[in-house]
CSV table of C-alpha atoms in Angstrom, one decimal:
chain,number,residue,atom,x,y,z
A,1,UNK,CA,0.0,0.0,0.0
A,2,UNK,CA,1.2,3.3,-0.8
A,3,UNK,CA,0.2,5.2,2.4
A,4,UNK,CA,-1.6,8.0,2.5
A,5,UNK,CA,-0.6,10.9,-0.5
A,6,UNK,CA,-0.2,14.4,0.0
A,7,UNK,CA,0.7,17.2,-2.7
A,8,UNK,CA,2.7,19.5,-3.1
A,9,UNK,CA,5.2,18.1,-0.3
A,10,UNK,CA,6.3,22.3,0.1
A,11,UNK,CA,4.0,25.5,-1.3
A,12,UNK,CA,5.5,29.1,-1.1
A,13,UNK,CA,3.1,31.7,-1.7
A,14,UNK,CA,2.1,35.2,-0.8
A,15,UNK,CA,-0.4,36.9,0.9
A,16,UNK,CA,-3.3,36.7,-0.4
A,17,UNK,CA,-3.1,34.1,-2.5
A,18,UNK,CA,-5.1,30.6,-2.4
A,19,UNK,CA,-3.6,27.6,-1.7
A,20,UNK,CA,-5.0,24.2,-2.2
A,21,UNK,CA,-3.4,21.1,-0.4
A,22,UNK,CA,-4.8,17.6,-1.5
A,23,UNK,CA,-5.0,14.4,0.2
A,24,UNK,CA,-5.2,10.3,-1.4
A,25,UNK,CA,-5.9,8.1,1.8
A,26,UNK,CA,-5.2,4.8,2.0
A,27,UNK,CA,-7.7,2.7,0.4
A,28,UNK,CA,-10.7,0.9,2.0
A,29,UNK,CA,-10.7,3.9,5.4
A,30,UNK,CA,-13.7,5.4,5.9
A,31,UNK,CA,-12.3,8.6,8.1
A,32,UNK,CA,-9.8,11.0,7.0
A,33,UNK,CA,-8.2,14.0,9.5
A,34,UNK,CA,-6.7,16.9,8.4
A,35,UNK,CA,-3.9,18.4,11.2
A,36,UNK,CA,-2.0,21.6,11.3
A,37,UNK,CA,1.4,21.6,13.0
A,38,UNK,CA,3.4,24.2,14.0
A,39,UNK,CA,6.3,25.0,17.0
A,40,UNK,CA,4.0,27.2,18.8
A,41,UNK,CA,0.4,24.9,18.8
A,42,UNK,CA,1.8,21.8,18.2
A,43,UNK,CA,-0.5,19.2,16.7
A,44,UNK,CA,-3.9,20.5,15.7
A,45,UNK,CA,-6.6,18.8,14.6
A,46,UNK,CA,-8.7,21.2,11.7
A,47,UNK,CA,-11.1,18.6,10.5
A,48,UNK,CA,-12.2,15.3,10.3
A,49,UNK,CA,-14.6,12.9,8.2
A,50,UNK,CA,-15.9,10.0,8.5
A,51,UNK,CA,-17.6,8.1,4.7
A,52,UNK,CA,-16.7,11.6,3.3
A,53,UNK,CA,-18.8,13.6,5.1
A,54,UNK,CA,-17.6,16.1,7.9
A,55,UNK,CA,-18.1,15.5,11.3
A,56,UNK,CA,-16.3,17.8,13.4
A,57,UNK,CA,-14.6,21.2,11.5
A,58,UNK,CA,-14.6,23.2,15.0
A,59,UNK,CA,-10.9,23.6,14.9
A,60,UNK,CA,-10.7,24.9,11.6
A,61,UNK,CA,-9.4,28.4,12.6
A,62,UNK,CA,-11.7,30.9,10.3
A,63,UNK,CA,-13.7,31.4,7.6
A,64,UNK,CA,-10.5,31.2,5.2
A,65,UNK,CA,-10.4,27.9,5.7
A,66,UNK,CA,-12.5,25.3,4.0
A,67,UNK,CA,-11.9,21.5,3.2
A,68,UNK,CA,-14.0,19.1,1.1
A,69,UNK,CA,-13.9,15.4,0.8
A,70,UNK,CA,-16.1,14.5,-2.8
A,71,UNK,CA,-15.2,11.0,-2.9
A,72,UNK,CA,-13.8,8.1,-0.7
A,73,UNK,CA,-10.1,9.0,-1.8
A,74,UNK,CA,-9.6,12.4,-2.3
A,75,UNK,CA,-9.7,15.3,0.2
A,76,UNK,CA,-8.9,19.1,0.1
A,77,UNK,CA,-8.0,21.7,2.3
A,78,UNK,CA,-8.3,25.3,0.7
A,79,UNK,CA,-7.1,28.4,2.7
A,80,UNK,CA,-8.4,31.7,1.0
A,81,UNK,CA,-6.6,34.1,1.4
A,82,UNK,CA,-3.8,33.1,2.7
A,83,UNK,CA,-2.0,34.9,5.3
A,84,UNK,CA,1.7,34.7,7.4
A,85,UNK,CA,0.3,33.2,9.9
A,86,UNK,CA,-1.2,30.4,7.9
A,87,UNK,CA,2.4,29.3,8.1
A,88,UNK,CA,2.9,25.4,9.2
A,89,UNK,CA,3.1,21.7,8.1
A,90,UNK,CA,-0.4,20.4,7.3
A,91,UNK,CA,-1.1,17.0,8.0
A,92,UNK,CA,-3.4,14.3,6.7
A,93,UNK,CA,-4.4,11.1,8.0
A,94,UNK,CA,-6.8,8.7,7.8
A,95,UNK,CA,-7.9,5.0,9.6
A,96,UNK,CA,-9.7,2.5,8.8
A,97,UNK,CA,-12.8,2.1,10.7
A,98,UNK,CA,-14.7,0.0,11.7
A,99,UNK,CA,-14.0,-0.4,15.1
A,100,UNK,CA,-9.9,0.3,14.8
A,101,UNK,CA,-11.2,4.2,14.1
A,102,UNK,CA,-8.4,5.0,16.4
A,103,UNK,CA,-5.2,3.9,14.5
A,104,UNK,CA,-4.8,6.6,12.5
A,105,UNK,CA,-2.2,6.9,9.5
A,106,UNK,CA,-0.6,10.0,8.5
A,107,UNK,CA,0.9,11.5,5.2
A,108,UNK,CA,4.0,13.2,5.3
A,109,UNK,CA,2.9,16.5,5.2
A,110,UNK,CA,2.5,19.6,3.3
A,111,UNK,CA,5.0,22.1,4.5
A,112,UNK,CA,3.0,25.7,3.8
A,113,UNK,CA,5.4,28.7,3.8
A,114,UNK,CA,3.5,32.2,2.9
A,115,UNK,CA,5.4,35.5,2.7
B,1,UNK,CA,-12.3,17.5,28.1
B,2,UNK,CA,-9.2,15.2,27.9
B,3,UNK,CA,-5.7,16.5,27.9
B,4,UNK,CA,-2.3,15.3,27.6
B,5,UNK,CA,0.9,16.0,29.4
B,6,UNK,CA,4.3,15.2,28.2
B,7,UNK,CA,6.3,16.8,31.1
B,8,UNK,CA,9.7,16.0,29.1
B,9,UNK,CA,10.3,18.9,26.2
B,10,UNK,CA,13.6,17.3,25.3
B,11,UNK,CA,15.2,14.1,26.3
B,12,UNK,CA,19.2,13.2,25.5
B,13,UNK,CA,20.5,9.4,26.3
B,14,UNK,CA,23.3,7.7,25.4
B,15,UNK,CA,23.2,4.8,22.8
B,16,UNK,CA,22.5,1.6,24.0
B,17,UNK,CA,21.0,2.9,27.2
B,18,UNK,CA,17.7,2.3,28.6
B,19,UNK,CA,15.0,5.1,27.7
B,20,UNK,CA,11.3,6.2,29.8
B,21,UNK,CA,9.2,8.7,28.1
B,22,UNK,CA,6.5,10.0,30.1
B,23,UNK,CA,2.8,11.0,29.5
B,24,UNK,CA,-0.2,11.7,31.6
B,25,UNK,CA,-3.6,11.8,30.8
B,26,UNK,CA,-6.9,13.4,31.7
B,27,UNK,CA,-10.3,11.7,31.6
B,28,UNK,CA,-13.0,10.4,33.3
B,29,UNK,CA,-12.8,7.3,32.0
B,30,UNK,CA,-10.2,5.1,30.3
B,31,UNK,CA,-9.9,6.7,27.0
B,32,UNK,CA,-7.6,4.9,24.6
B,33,UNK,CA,-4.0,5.7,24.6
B,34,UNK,CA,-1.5,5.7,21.2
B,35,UNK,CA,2.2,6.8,21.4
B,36,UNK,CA,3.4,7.6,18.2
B,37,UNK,CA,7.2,8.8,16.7
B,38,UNK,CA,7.8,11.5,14.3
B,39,UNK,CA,11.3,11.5,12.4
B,40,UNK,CA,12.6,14.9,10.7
B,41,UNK,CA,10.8,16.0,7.8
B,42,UNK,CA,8.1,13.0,8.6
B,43,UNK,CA,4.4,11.8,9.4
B,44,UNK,CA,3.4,10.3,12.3
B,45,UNK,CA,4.1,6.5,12.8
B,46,UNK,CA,1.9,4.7,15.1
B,47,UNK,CA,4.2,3.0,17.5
B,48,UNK,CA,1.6,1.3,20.0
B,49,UNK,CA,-2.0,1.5,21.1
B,50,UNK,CA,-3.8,0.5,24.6
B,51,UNK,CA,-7.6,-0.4,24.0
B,52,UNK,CA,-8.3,-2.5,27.0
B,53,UNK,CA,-7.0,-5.8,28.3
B,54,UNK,CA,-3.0,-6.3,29.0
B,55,UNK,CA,-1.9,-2.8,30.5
B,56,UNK,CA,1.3,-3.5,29.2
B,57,UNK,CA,1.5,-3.2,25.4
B,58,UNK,CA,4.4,-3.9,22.6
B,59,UNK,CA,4.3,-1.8,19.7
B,60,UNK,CA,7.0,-1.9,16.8
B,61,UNK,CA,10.9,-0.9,17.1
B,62,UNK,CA,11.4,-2.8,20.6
B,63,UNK,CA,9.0,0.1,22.4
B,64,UNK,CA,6.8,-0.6,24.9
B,65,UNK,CA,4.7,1.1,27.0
B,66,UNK,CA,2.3,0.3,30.4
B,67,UNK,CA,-1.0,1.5,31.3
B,68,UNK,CA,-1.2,2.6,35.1
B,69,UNK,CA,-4.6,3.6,35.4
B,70,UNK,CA,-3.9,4.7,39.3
B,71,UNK,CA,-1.1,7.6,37.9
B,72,UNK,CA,-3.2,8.5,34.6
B,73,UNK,CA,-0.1,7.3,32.9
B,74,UNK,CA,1.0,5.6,29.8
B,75,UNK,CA,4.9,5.7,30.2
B,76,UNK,CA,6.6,4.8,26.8
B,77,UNK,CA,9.9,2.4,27.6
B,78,UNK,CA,12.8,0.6,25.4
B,79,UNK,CA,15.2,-1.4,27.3
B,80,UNK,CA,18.1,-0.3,24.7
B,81,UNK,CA,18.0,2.9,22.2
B,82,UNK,CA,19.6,2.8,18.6
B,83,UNK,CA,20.6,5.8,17.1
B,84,UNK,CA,17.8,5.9,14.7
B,85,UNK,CA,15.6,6.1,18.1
B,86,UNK,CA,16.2,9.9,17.7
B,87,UNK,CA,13.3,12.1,17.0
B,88,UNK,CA,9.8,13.6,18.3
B,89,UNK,CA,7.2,11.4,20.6
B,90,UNK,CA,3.9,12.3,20.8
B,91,UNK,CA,1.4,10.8,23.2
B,92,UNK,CA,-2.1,10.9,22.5
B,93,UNK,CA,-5.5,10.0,23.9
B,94,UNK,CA,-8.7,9.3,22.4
B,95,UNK,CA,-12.2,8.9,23.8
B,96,UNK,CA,-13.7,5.5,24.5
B,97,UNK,CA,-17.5,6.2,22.9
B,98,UNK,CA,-18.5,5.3,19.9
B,99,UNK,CA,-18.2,7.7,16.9
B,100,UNK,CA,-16.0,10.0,18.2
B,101,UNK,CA,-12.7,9.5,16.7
B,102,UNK,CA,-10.7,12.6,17.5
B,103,UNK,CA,-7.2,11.8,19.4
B,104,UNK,CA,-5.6,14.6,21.4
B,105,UNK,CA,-2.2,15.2,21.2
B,106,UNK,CA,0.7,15.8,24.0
B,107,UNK,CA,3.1,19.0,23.2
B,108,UNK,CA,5.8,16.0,22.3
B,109,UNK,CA,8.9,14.8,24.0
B,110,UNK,CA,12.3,15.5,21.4
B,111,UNK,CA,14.9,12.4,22.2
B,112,UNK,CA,18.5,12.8,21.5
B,113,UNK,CA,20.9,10.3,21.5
B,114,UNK,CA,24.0,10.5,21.8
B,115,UNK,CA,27.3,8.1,20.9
């Protein structure tokens, strides 16, 4: 199995501008988690669904943010605008289900620089 | 709410030495209990999980680690680090109903090892 996929591995942009990270879980998990990590807050869990619908988005930090999940094995997270602050390595992971809901796999990360 | 304490920021131990991180929880019940390792520039790895049952679980890499449901703790242990033991820790706890699959994160526990 391939793991979970994220893309781009590293995004530089400016202020202002829209970035879209993507997400491929591992096939056959029904729940997929999107995480924000940075020195400061450490490990943050944004969002998370479960059979591609969300079921808890209430640490995603503003309106900017937004994240979709159309199909079984693809997810995004969009931040627009983007601002500074927005600054950190985005995580996704995903588990199975199914009673092992709790053995969650992550991707390596999405490192999000904006100037 | 649960919450999770890592009172170790930074650990250094020599290689081949013995190694205890530690992690305390907060909950009302027994929640479920992961450690996981993150290597530079890395996901997460799931190193071990406590469910119910044996309170002292083996996970991959020679770690262990043992439930003490008395101290609220879930102390991660390897008899002998390697070298490639070296990176962040992060203890997390998850509730024990059904449906809700979010894990909390400790702040993490950096280990350095040294020759």
């Amino acid at each position: 199995d391939a793991g979970v996929i994220q893309s781009p591995r590293h995004e530089v942009t400016e202020m202002g501008q829209e970035v879209t990270l993507r997400c491929k879980p591992i096939s056959g998990h029904n729940s997929l988690f999107w995480y924000r990590q940075t020195m400061m807050r450490g490990l943050e869990l944004l969002i998370y669904f479960n059979n591609n619908v969300p079921i808890d988005d209430s640490g995603m930090p503003e309106d900017r943010f937004s994240a979709k999940m159309p199909n079984a094995s693809f997810s995004t997270l969009k931040i627009q605008p983007s601002e500074p602050r927005d600054s950190a390595v985005y995580f996704c992971a995903s588990s199975p289900g199914q009673g092992r809901s709790y053995e969650q796999y992550f991707g390596p990360g999405t490192r999000l620089t904006v100037t | 709410a649960q919450s999770v304490t890592q009172p170790d920021i930074h650990i250094t131990v020599s290689e081949g030495a013995s190694l205890e991180l530690r992690c305390n929880y907060s909950y009302g019940a027994t929640p479920y209990l992961f450690w996981y390792v993150q290597s530079p520039g890395q996901g997460l790895q799931l190193l071990l999980k406590y469910f119910s049952g044996d309170t002292l679980v083996q996970g991959i890499k020679g770690f262990e680690a043992e439930f003490k449901r008395s101290q609220s703790s879930f102390n991660l242990r390897k008899p002998s680090v390697h070298w490639s033991d070296a990176a962040e820790y992060f203890c997390a706890v998850g509730l024990s109903n059904f449906g809700n699959e979010k894990l909390t994160f400790g702040t993490g526990t950096r280990l350095t090892i040294i020759p």
